[in-house]
CSV table of C-alpha atoms and ligand atoms in Angstrom, one decimal:
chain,number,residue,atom,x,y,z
A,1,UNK,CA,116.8,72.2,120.6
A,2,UNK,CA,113.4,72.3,119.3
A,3,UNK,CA,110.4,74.1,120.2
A,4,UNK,CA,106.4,74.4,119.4
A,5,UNK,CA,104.2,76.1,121.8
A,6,UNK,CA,103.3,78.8,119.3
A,7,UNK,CA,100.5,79.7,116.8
A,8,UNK,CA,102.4,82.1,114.9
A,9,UNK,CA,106.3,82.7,114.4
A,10,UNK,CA,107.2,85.5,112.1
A,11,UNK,CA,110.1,86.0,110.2
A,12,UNK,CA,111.5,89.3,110.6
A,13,UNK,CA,109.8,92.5,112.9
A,14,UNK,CA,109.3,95.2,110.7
A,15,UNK,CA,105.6,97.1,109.9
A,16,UNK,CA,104.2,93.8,108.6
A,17,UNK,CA,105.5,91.4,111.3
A,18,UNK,CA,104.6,93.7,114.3
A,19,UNK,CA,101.5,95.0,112.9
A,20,UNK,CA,100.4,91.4,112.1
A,21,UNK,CA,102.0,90.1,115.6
A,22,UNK,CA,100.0,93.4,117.4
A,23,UNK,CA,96.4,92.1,116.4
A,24,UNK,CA,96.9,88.3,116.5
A,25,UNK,CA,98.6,88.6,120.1
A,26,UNK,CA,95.5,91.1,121.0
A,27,UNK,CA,93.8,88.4,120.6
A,28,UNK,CA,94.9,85.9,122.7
A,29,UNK,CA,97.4,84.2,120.2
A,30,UNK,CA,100.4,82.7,121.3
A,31,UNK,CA,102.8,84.9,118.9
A,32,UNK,CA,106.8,84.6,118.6
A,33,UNK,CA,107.9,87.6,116.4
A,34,UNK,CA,111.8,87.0,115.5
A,35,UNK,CA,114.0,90.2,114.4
A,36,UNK,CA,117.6,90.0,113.1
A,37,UNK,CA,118.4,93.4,114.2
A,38,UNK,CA,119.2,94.6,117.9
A,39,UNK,CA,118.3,97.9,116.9
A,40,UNK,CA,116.5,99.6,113.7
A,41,UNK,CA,118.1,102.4,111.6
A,42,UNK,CA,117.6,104.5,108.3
A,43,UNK,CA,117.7,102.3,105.8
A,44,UNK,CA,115.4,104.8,103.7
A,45,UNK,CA,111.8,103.2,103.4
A,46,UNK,CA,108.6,104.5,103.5
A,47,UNK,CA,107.5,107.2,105.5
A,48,UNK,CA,104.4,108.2,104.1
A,49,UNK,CA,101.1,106.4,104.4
A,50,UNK,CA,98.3,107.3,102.2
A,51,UNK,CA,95.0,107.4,103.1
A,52,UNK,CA,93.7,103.8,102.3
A,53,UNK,CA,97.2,103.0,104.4
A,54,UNK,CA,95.8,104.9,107.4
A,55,UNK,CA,92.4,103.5,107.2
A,56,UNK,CA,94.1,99.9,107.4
A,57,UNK,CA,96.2,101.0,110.6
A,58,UNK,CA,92.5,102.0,111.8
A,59,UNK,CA,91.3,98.9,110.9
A,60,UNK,CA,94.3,96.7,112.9
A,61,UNK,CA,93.7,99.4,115.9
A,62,UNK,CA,97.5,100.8,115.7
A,63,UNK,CA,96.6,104.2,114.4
A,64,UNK,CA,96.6,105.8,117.6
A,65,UNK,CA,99.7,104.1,118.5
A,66,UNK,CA,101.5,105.6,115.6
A,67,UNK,CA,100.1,108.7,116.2
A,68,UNK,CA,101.0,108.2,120.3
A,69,UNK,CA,104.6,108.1,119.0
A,70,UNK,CA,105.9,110.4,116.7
A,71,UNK,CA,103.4,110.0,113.4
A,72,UNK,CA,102.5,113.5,112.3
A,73,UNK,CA,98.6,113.4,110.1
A,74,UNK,CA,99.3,115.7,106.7
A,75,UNK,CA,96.1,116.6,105.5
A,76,UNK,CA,97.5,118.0,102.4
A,77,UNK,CA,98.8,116.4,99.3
A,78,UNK,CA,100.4,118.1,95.9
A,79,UNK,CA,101.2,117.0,93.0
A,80,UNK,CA,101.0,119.7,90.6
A,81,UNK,CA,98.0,119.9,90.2
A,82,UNK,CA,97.0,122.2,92.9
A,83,UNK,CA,96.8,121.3,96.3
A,84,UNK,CA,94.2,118.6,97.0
A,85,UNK,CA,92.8,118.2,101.2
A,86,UNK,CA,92.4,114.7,101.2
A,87,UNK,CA,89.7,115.0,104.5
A,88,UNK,CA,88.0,116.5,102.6
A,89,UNK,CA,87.8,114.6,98.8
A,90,UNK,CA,89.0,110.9,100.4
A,91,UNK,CA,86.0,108.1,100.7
A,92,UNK,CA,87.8,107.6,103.7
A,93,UNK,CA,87.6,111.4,105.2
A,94,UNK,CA,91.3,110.8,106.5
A,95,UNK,CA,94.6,112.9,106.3
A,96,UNK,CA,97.5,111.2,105.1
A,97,UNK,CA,100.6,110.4,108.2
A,98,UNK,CA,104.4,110.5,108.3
A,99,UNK,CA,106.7,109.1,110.2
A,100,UNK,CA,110.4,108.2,110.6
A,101,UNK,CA,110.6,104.5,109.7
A,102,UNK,CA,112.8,103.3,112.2
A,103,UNK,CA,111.0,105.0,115.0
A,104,UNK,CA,107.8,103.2,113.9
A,105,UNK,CA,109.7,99.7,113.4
A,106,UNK,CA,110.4,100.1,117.0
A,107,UNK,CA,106.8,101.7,118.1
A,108,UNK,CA,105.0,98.7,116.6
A,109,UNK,CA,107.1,96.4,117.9
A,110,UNK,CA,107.1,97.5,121.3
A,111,UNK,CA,102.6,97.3,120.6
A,112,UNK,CA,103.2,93.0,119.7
A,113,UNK,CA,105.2,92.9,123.0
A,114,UNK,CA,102.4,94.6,125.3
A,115,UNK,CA,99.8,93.1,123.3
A,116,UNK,CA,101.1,89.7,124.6
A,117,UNK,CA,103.7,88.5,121.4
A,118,UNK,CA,107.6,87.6,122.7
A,119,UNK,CA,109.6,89.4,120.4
A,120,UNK,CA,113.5,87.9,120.4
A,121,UNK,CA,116.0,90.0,119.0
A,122,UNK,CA,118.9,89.5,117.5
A,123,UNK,CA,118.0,86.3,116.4
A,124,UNK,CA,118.3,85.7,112.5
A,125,UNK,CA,116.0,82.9,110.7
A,126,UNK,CA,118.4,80.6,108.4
A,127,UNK,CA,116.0,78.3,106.9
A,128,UNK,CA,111.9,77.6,106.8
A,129,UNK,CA,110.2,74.4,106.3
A,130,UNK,CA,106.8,73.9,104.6
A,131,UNK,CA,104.1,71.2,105.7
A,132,UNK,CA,101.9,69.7,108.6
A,133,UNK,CA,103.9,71.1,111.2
A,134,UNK,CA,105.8,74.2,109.6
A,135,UNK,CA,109.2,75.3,111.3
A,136,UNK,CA,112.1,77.4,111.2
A,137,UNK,CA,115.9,77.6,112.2
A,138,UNK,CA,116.7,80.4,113.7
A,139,UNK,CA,120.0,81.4,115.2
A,140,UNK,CA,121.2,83.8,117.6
A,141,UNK,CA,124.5,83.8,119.2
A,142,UNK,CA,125.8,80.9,117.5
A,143,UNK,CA,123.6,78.7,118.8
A,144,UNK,CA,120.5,77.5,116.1
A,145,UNK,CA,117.0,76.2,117.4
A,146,UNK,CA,114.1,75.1,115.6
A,147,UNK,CA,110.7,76.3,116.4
A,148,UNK,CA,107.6,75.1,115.2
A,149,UNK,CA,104.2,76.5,114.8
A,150,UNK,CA,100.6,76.4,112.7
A,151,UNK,CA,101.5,79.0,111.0
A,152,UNK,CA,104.7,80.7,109.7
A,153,UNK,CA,104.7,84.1,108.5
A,154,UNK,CA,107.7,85.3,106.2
A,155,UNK,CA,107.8,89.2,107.0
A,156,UNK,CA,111.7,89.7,105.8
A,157,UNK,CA,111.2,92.7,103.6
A,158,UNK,CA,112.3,93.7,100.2
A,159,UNK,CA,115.4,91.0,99.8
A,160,UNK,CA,113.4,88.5,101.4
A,161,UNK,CA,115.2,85.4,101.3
A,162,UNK,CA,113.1,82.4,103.4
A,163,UNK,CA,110.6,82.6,100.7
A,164,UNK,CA,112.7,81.0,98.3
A,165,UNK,CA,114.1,78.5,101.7
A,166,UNK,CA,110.3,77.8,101.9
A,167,UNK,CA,109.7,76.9,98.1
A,168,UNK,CA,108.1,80.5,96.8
A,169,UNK,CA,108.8,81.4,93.2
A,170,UNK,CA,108.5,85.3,92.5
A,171,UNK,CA,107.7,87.0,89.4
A,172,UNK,CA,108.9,90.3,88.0
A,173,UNK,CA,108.0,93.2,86.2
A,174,UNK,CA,110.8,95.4,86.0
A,175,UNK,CA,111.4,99.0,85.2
A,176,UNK,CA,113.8,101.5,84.0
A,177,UNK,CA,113.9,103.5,86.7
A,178,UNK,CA,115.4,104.1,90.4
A,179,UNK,CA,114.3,106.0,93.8
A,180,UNK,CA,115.9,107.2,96.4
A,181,UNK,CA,115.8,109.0,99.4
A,182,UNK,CA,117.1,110.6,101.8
A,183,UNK,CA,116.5,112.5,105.4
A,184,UNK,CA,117.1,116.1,105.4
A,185,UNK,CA,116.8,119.1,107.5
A,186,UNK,CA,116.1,122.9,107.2
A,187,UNK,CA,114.3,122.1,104.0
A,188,UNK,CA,111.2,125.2,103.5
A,189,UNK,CA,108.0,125.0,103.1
A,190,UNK,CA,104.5,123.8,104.3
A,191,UNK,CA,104.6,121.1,106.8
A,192,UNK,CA,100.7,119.9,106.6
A,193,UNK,CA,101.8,119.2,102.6
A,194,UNK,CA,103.0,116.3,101.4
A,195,UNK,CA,104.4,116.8,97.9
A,196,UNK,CA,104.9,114.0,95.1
A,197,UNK,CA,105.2,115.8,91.3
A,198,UNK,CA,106.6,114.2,88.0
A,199,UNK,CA,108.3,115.8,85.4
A,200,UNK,CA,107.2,113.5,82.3
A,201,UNK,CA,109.7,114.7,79.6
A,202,UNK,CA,112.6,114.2,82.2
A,203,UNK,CA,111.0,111.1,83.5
A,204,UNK,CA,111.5,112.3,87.4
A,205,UNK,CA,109.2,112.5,90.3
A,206,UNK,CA,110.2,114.7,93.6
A,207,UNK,CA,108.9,114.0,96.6
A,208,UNK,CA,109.2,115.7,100.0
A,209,UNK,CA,107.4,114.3,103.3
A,210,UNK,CA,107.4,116.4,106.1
A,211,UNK,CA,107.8,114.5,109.9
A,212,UNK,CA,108.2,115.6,113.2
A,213,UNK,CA,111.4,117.5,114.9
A,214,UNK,CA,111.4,119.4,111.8
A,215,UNK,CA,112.8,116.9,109.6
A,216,UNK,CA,111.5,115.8,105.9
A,217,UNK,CA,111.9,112.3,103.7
A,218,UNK,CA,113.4,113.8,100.5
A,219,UNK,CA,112.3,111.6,97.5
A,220,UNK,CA,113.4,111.3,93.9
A,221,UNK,CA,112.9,108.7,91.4
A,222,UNK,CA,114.6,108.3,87.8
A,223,UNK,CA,115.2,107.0,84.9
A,224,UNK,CA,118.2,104.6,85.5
A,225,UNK,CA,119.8,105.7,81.6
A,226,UNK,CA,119.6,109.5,83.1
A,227,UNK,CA,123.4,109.9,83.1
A,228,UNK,CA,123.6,109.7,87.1
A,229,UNK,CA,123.3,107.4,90.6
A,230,UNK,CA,122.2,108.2,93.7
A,231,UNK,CA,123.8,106.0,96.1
A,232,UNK,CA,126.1,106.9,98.5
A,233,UNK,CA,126.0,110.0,101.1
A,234,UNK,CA,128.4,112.3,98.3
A,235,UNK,CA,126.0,112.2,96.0
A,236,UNK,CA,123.6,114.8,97.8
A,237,UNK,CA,124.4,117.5,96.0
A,238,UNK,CA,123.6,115.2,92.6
A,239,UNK,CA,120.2,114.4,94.4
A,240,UNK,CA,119.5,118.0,95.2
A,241,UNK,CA,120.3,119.4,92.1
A,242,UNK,CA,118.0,117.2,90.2
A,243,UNK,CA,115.3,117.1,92.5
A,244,UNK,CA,115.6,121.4,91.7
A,245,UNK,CA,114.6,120.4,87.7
A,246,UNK,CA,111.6,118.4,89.3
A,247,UNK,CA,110.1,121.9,89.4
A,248,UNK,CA,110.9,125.8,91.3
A,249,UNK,CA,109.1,124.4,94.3
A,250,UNK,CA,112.0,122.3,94.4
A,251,UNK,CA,114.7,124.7,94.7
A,252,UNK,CA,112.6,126.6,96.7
A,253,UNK,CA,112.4,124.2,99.4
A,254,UNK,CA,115.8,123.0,99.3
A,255,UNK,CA,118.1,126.1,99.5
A,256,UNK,CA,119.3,125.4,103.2
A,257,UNK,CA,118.8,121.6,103.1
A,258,UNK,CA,120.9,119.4,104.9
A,259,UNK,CA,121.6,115.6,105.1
A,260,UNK,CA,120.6,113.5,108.5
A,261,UNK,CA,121.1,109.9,107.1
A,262,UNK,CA,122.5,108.0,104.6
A,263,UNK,CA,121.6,108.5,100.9
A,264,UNK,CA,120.0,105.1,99.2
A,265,UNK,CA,118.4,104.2,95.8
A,266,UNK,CA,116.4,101.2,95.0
A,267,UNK,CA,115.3,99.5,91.6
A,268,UNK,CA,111.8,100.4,91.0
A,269,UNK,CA,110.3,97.6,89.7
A,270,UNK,CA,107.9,95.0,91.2
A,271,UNK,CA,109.0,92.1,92.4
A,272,UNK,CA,105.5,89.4,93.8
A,273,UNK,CA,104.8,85.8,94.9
A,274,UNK,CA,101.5,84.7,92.9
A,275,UNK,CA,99.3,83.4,96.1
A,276,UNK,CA,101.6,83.8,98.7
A,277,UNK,CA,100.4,80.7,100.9
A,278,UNK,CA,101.7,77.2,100.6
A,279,UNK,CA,101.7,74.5,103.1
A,280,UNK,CA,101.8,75.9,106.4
A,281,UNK,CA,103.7,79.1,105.4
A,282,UNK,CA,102.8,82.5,104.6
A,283,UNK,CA,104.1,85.7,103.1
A,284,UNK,CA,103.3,89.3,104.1
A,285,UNK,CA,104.5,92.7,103.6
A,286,UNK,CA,107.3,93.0,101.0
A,287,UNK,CA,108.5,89.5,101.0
A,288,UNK,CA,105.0,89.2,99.1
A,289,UNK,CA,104.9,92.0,96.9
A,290,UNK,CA,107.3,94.9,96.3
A,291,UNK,CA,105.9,97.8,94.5
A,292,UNK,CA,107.5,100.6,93.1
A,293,UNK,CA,108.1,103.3,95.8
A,294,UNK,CA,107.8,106.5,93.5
A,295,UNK,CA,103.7,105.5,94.2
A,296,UNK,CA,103.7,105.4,97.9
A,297,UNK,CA,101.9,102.1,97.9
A,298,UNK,CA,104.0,100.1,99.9
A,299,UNK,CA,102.9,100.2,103.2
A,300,UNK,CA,99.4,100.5,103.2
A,301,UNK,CA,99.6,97.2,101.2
A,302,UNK,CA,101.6,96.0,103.8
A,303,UNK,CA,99.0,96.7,106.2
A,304,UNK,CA,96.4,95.2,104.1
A,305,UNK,CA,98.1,92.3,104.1
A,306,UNK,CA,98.5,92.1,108.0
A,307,UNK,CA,94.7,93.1,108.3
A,308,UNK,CA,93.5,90.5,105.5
A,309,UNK,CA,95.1,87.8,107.1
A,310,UNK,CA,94.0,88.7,110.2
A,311,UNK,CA,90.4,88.5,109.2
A,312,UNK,CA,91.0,85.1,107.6
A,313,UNK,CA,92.4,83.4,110.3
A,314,UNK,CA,89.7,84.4,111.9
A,315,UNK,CA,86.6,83.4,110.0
A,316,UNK,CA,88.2,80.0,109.2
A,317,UNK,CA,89.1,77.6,111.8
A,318,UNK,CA,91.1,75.8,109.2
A,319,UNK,CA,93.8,77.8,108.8
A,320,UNK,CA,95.3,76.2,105.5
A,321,UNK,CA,92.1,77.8,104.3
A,322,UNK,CA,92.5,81.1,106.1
A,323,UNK,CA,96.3,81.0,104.6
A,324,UNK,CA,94.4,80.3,100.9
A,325,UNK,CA,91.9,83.1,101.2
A,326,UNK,CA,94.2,85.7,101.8
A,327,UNK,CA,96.7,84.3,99.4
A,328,UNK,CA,93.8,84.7,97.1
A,329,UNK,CA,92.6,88.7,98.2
A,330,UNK,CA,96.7,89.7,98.0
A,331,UNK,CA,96.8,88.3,94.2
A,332,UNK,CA,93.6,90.9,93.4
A,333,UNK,CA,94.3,93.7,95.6
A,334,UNK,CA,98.3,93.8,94.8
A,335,UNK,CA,97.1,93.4,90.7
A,336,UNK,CA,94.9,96.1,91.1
A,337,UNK,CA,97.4,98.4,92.3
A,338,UNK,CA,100.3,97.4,90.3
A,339,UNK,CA,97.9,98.3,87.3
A,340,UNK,CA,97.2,100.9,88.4
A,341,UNK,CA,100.5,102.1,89.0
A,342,UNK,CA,102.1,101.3,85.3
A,343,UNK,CA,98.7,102.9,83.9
A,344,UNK,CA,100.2,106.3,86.1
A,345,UNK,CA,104.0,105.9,85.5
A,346,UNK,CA,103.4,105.5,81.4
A,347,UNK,CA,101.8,108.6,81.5
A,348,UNK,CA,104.0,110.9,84.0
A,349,UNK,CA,107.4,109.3,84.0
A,350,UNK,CA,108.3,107.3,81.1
A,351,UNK,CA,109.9,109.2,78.2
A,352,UNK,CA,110.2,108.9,74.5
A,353,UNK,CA,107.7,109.3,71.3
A,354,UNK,CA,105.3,107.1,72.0
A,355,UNK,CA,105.3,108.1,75.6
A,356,UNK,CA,105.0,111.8,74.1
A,357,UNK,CA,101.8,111.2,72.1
A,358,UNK,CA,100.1,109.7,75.2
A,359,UNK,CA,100.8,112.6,77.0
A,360,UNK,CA,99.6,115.0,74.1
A,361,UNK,CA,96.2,113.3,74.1
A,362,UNK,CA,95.7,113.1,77.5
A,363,UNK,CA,96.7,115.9,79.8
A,364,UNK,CA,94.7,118.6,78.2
A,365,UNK,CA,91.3,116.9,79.3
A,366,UNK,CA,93.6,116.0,82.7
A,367,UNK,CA,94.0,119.7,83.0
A,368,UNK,CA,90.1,120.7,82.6
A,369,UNK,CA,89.2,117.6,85.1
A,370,UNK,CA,91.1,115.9,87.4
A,371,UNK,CA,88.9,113.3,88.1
A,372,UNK,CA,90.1,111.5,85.0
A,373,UNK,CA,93.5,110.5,86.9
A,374,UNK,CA,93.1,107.0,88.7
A,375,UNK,CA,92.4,107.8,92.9
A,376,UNK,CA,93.4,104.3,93.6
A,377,UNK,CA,96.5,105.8,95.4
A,378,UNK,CA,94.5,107.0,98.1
A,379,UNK,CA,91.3,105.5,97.7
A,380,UNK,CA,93.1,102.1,97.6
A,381,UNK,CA,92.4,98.6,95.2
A,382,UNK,CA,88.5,98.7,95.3
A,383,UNK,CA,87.8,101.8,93.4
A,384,UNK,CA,86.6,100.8,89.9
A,385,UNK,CA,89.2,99.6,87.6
A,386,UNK,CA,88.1,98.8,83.9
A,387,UNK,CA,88.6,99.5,80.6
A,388,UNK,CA,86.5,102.4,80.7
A,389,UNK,CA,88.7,103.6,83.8
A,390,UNK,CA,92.0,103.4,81.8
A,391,UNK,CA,90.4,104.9,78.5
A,392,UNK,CA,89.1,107.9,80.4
A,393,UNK,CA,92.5,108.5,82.0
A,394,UNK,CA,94.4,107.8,78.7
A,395,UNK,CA,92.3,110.5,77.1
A,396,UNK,CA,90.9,107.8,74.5
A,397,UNK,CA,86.9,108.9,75.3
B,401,LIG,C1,113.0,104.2,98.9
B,401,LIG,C2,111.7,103.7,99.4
B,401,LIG,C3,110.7,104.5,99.6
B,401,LIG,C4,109.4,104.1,100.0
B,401,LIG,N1,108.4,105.0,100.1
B,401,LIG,C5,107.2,104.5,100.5
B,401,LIG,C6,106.2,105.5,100.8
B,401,LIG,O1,106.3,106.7,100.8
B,401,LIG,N2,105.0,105.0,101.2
B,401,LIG,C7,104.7,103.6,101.4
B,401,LIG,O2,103.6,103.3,101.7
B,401,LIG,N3,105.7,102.7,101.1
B,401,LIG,C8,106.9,103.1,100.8
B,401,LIG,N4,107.9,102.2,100.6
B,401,LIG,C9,107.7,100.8,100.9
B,401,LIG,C10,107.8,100.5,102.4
B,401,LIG,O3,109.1,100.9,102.9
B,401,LIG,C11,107.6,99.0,102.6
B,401,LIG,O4,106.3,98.6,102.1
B,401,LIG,C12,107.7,98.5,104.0
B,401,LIG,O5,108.9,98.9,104.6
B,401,LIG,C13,107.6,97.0,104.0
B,401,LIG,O6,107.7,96.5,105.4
B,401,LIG,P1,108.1,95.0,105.7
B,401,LIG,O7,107.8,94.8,107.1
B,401,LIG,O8,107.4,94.1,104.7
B,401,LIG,O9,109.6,94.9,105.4
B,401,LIG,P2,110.9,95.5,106.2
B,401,LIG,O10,110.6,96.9,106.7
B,401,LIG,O11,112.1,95.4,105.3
B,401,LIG,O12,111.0,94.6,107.4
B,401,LIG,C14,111.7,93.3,107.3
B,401,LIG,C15,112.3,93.0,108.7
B,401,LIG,O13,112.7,91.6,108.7
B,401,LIG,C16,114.0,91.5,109.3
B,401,LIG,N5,114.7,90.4,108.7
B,401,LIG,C17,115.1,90.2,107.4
B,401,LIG,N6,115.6,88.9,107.3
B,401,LIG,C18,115.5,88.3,108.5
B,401,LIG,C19,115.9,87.0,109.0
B,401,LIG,N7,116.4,86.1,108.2
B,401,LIG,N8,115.7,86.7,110.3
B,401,LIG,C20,115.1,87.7,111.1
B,401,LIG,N9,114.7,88.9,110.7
B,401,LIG,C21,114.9,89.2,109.4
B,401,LIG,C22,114.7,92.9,108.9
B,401,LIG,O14,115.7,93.2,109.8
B,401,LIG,C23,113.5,93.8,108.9
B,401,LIG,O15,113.4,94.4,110.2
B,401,LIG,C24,109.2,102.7,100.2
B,401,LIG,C25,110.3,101.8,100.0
B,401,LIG,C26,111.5,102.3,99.6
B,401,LIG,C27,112.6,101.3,99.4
């Protein structure tokens, strides 16, 4: 069976997919949005959007919906070195926001379906097919159909696999080191804060984000040769105890904690598609670009991704152009940030002599001003970025 009466047909329904689906169905696009999964669950992502992140939902028009449904703002951020209000000292005047991922897989995808997209669950794409008229296979029940459309957009996450059925290469720039997560409750402490610290000479960064119904995202990234793994539910109290060395605030916080969902690490290098567009096809979210979570950069590319093409498709009426354009914005903004990114972790996270010496030169003058340390985080890709930029940070001026 075969069918083609839509503009766009995304692969997958997760913050990409539905965020893209929301705005392109908004306006008047006929929008098919296909998810494997009946229903969402932990499968420990993201959960905290930083402020260029939240100025992209503002931009798509879904930041009230998020906060509508279970998003809590955070104005605060730590990360040792003294508490920062990001209202107040963000270009963008906004808090950060926190959520439970699942919840907000569901919220977005229930704003595609009233903003006009069909959404089919249950239904898992098998294959994708580049050119004039672009298709997939997607099957569901053991039946398989193929639906065309202009424009097919591969939204299948971290693992994505139609990239490589559509004839996508990625590139890879991997790292040492692993993060995980986990949900917890009775955890202490502020919950307007959102706290990400390193501890340099142990290579480890700690992160807790507080959510609504008192619950928190518990981070912790590490080097992979630390002696230990974090995956599986009985490794809690492994994760707790070294999230304790991160710092006292640590301990602290986590006295009474206790585990809601499973416990799950990830590599934490960066896996990317160089111009993510080809023939008919396009890739969003992490089936484009995965960064390394220990940065919190994730989604707020991912909306960038869903606003950018947005945007394109809609200044070009050729949309093999509009697919080229953004293809061509993603390569700069995802560079920038990846920069950006390895400039931060060789300071605060790798470990050894060399890594030592950096450190010894360039956290005194980070200590006496701040404003050395990249903001790209939370300003996002187009703050300046030059060799003066990293010089100043490294502590080489
Ligand atoms: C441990 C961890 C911590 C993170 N922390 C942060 C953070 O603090 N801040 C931040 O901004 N980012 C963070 N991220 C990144 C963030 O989670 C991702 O950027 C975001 O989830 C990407 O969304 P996506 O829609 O591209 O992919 P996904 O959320 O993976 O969505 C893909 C969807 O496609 C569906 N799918 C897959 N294959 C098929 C198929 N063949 N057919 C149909 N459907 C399919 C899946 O079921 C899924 O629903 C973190 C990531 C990890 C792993």
């Amino acid at each position: 069976m075969s069918s083609s009466s839509y503009d766009i047909v995304t692969v997958g329904g997760g913050l990409a997919a539905s965020a893209f689906a929301a705005s392109m169905a908004s306006k008047g696009m006929r929008v098919l949005v296909l998810e494997k999964e009946l229903q969402f669950k932990d499968r420990v992502r993201g959960e905290y959007l930083g402020t260029w992140g939240v100025k992209e939902a503002q931009e798509l028009g879904i930041q009230n919906t998020l906060l509508t449904s279970g998003a809590t703002e955070i104005p605060f951020v730590e990360m040792g070195f003294g508490l920062r209000n990001l209202v107040e000292t963000t270009s963008q005047r906004l808090p950060g926001v926190s959520f439970f991922h699942p919840e907000m897989q569901e919220t977005l995808l229930g704003e595609a379906q009233r903003a006009g997209a069909e959404v089919r669950r249950g239904v898992s794409v098998t294959n994708v097919q580049t050119g004039p008229h672009p298709s997939v296979a997607a099957a569901s029940n053991g039946r398989e159909q193929t639906i065309s459309a202009r424009l097919i957009v591969i939204a299948d996450g971290r693992g994505s696999v139609a990239r490589k059925w559509a004839g996508f290469s990625t590139k890879n720039d991997a790292h040492p080191f692993h993060f995980a997560g986990v949900l917890l409750e009775g955890v202490s402490g502020r919950r307007d804060v959102c706290t990400f610290v390193f501890h340099p000479e142990l290579g480890l960064v700690g992160g807790i984000v507080p959510q609504s119904k008192d619950r928190c995202r518990a981070y912790l990234g590490y080097p992979i040769d630390g002696g230990f793994t974090l995956q599986g539910s009985e490794k809690l109290g492994t994760f707790l105890a070294e999230s304790k060395k991160v710092g006292p605030m640590f301990a602290d916080c986590y006295a009474n904690a206790r585990s809601l969902g499973p416990l799950a690490a990830f590599d934490a290098g960066y896996t990317w598609v160089d111009h993510p567009y080809r023939d008919g096809v396009v890739l969003i979210g992490e089936a484009a670009a995965v960064s390394d979570p220990s940065f919190g950069q994730g989604m707020s590319l991912t909306l960038r991704d869903a606003r950018v093409l947005r945007d394109a498709i809609s200044n070009h009426s050729n949309w093999d152009q509009a697919g080229h354009s953004y293809a061509q914005q993603h390569d700069t903004y995802f560079q920038r940030i990846h920069t950006v990114c390895c400039w931060l972790r060789s300071l605060f996270q790798e470990q050894g002599p060399e890594a030592d010496a950096r450190r010894q030169r360039a956290m005194p003058r980070i200590l006496e001003d701040g404003s050395r340390v990249p903001d790209h985080l939370f300003g996002g890709p187009e703050l300046p970025l030059d060799e003066a930029v990293r010089a100043r940070f490294f502590g080489e001026h």
